[in-house]
Coordinates of C-alpha atoms and ligand atoms in Angstrom, one line a residue:
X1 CA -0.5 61.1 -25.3
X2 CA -0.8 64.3 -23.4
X3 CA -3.7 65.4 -21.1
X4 CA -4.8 68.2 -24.0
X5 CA -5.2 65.3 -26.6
X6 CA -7.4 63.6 -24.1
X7 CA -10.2 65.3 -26.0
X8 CA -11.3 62.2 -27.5
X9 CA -12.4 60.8 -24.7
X10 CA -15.2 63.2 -23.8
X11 CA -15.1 63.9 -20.0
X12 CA -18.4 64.4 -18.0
X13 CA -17.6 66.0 -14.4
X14 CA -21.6 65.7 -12.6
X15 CA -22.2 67.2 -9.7
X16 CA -22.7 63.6 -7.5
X17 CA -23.5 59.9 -7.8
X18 CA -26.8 60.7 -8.5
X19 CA -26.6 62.8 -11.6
X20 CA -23.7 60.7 -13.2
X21 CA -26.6 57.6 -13.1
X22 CA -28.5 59.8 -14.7
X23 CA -26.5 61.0 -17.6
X24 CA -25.1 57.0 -18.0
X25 CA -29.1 55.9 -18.3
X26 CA -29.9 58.1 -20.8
X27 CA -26.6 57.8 -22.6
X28 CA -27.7 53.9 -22.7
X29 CA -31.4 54.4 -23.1
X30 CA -30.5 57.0 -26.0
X31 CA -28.7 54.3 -27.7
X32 CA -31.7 51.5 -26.9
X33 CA -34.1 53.8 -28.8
X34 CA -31.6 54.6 -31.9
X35 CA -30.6 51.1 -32.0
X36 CA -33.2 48.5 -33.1
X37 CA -31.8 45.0 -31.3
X38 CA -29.0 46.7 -29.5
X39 CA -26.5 44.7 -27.7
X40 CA -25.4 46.3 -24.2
X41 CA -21.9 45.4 -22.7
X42 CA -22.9 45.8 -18.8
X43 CA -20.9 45.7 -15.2
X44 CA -20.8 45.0 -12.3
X45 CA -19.6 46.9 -8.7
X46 CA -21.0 49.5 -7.0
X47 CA -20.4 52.6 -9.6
X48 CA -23.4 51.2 -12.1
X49 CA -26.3 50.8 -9.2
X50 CA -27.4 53.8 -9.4
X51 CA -27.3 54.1 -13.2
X52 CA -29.5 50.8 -13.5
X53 CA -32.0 52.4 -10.9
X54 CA -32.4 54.8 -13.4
X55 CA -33.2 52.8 -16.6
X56 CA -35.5 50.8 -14.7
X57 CA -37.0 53.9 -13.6
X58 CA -37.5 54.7 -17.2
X59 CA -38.9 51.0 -17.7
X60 CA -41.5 51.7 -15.1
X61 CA -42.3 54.8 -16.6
X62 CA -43.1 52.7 -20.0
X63 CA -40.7 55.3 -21.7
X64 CA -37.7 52.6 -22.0
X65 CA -38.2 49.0 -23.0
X66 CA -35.6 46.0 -23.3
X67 CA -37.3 43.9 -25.4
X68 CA -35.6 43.7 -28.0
X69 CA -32.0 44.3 -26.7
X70 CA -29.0 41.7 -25.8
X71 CA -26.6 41.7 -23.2
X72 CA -23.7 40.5 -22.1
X73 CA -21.2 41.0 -18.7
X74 CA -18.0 42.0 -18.7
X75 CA -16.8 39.2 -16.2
X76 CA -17.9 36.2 -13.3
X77 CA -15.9 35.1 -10.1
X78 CA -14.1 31.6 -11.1
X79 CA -15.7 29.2 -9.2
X80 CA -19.1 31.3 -8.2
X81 CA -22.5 29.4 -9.1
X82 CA -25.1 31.8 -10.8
X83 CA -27.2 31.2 -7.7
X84 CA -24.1 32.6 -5.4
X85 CA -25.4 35.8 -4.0
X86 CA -21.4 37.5 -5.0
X87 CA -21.8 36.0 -8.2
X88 CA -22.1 38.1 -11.0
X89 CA -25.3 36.9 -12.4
X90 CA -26.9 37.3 -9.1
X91 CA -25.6 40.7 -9.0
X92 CA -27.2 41.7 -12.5
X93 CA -30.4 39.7 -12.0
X94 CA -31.1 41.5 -8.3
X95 CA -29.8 44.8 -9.6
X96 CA -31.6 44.9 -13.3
X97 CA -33.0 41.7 -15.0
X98 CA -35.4 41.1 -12.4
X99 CA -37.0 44.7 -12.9
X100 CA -37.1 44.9 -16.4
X101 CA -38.7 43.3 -19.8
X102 CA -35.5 41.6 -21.0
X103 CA -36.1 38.3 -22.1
X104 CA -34.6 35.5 -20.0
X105 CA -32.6 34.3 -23.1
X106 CA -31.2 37.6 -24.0
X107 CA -28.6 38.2 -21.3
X108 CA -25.1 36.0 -20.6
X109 CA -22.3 36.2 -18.4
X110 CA -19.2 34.3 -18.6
X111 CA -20.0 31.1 -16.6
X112 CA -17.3 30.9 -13.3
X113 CA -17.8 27.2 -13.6
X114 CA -18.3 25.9 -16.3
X115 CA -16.3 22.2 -16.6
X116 CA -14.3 23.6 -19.5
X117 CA -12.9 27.1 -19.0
X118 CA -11.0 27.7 -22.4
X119 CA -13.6 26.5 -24.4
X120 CA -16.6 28.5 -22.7
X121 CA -13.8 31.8 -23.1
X122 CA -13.7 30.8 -26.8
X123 CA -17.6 30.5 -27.0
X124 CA -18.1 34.1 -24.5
X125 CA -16.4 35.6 -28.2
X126 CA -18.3 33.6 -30.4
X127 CA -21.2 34.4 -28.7
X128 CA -20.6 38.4 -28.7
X129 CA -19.7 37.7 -32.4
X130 CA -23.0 35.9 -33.7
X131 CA -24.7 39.1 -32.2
X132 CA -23.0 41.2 -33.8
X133 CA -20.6 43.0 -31.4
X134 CA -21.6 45.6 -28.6
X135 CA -23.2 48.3 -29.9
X136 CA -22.4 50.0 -26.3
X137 CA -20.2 48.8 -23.6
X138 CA -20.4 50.0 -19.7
X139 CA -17.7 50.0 -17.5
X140 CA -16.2 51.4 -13.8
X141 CA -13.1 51.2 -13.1
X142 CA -10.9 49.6 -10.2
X143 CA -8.8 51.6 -8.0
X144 CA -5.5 50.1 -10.3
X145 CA -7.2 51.3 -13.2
X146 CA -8.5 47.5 -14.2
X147 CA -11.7 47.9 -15.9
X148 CA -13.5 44.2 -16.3
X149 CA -11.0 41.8 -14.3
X150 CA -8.2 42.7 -16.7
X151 CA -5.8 43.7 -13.9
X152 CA -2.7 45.4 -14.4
X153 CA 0.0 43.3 -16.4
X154 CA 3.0 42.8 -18.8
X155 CA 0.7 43.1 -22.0
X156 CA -3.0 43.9 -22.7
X157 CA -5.0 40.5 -23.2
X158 CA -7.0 40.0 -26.6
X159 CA -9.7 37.8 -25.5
X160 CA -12.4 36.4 -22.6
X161 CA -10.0 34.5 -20.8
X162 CA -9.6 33.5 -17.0
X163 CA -6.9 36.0 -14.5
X164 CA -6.2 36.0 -11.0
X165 CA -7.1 39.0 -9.4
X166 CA -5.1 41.3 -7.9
X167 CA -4.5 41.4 -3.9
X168 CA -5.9 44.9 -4.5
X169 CA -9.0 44.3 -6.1
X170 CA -10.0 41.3 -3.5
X171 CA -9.1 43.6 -0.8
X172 CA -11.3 46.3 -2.3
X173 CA -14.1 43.3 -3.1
X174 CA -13.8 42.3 0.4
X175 CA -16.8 44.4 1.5
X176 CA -19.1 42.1 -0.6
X177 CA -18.2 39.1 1.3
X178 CA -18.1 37.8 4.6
X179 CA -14.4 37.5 4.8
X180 CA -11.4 38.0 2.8
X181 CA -11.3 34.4 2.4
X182 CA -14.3 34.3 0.7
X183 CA -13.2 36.2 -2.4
X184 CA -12.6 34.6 -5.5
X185 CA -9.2 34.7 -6.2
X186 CA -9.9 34.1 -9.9
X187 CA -12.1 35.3 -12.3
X188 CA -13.1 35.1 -16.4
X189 CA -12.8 38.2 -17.7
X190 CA -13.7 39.4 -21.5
X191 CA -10.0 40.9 -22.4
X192 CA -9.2 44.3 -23.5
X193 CA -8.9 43.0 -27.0
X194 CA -12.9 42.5 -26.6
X195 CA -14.3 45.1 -24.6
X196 CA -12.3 47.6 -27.7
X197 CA -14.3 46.5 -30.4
X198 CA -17.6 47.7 -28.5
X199 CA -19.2 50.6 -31.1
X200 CA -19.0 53.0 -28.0
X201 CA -18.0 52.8 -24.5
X202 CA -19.0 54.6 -21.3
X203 CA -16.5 54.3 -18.2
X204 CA -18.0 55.4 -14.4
X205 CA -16.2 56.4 -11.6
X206 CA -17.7 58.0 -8.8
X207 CA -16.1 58.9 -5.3
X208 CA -12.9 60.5 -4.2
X209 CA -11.5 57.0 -3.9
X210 CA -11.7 57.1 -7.5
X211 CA -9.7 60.7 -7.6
X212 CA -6.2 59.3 -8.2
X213 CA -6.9 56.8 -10.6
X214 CA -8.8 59.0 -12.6
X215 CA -6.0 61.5 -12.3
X216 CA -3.5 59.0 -13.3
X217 CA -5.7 58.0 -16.3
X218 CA -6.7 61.4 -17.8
X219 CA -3.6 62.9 -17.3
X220 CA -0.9 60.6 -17.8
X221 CA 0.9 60.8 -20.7
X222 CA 0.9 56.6 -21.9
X223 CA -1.0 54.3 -23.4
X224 CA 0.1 51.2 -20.6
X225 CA -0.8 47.7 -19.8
X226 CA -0.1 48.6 -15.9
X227 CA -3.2 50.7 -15.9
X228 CA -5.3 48.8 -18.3
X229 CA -8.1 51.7 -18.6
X230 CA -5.1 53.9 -20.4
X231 CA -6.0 51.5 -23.1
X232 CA -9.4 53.5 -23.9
X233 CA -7.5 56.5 -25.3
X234 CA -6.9 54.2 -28.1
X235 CA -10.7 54.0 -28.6
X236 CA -13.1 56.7 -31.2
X237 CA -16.2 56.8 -28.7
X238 CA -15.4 56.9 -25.3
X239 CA -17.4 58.9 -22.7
X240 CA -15.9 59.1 -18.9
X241 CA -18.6 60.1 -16.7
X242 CA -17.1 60.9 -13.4
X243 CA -18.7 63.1 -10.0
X244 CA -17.1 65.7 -8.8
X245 CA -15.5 63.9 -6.5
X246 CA -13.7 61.7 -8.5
X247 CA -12.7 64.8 -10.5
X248 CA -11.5 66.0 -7.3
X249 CA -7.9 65.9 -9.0
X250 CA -7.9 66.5 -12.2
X251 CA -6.3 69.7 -13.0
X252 CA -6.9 70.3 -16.9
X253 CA -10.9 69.3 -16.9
X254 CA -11.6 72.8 -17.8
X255 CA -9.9 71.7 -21.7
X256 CA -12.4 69.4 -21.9
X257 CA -15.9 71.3 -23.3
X258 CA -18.4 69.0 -21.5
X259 CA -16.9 69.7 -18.2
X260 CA -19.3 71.5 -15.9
X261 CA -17.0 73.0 -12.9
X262 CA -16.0 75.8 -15.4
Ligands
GLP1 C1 -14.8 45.0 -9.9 C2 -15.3 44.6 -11.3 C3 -15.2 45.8 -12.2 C4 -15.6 47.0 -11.5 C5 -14.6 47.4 -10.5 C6 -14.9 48.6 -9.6 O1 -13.9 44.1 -9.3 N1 -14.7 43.5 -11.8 O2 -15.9 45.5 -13.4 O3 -15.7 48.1 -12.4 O4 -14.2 46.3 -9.7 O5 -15.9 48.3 -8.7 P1 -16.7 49.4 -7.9 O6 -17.6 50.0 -8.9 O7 -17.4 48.7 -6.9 O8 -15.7 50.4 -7.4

């Protein structure tokens, strides 16, 4: 697939950080208000902060409520408690849940220990399933092009399931901890097999950090389990909302008719 055909994926450049949470908020609150008992796919890291700043801005506002929506998370540290301050759940309760009027029962994250991983995989998909599948899935995107822990590999995984991560991504994760050490070297992750069959997808990335990755993903020519974002040009209704920065390298933005540098 060449760079032209890339199209599909409608490209965003924003000026900064700050409007690319904006645009992601009111992608996702567009689809809260279209969508009676929506079900949000949501992530973790540092891209989406800013982005749920901005829909609990809306909340506060009273223009934006989560009453009736369901969530779920992309992924969990193996091995984290929900109580861990690096775990996942913390992460999403300190960052959004805590702010908003989603009911208690109406979010879930893969549990990182739960006594029987395979089975509480098999039950993450069950659980998406009986909701009815994601109406709209979040993601960023790790400097190897991982997006949930789905690192790069051999073949593109189907379902939740548990994955090491890759000396990359706990490098990069370091930051959150107080030592290398301390980073989960394993994680349950929903697989690409699951985060495709969300109705529509947005995918962050913000920072020149970002710019190769987003290079290699937008302009590379294949569809490859080694950078498993590639996957997403695969998918109808994908929007990749990027800042300037991380647009930095991109050199045929200007085919895309979103992009705002030209
Ligand atoms: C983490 C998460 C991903 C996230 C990515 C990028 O390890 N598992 O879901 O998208 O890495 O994180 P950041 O947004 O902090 O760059």
């Amino acid at each position: 697939m060449k760079s032209e055909e890339v199209i599909d994926m409608k490209l965003y450049i924003e000026k900064d950080y700050e409007q690319m949470s904006k645009l992601a908020a009111k992608l996702i609150a567009d689809k809260v208000h279209s969508k009676e008992n929506c079900v949000l796919g949501l992530a973790t890291g540092s891209t989406p902060i800013g982005t749920y700043k901005e829909l609990i801005k809306q909340y506060q506002a009273g223009t934006l409520s989560f009453a009736k929506v369901k969530t779920v998370n992309l992924d969990e540290y193996y091995g984290l408690e929900p109580e861990h301050e690096q775990s996942y759940a913390y992460f999403m309760r300190d960052n959004l849940f805590n702010h908003i009027d989603l009911p208690q029962d109406a979010f879930r994250l893969p549990s990182g220990t739960a006594k029987n991983i395979e089975e509480e995989c098999k039950d993450y998909e069950k659980h998406i399933e009986a909701l009815g599948g994601v109406d709209l899935q979040l993601l960023g995107i790790g400097h190897n092009g991982h997006i949930g822990f789905n690192e790069p590999a051999a073949s593109f995984a189907l379902y939740t399931h548990q994955t090491y991560l890759d000396e990359r991504t706990i490098e990069a994760n370091t930051r959150f901890f107080a030592s290398k050490d301390e980073v989960p070297t394993q994680a349950i992750t929903m697989g690409i097999g699951t985060i495709m069959k969300a109705g529509e997808i947005i995918l962050l990335a913000s920072g020149k950090d970002k710019a190769d990755i987003i290079q290699r993903l937008l302009e590379g020519d294949t569809v490859n389990p080694m950078l498993p974002a590639s996957i997403l040009k695969l998918h109808p209704h994908v929007h990749v909302i990027v800042d300037e920065a991380a647009a930095s390298l991109l050199k045929s933005c200007c085919k895309s008719s979103t992009c705002h540098l030209h």
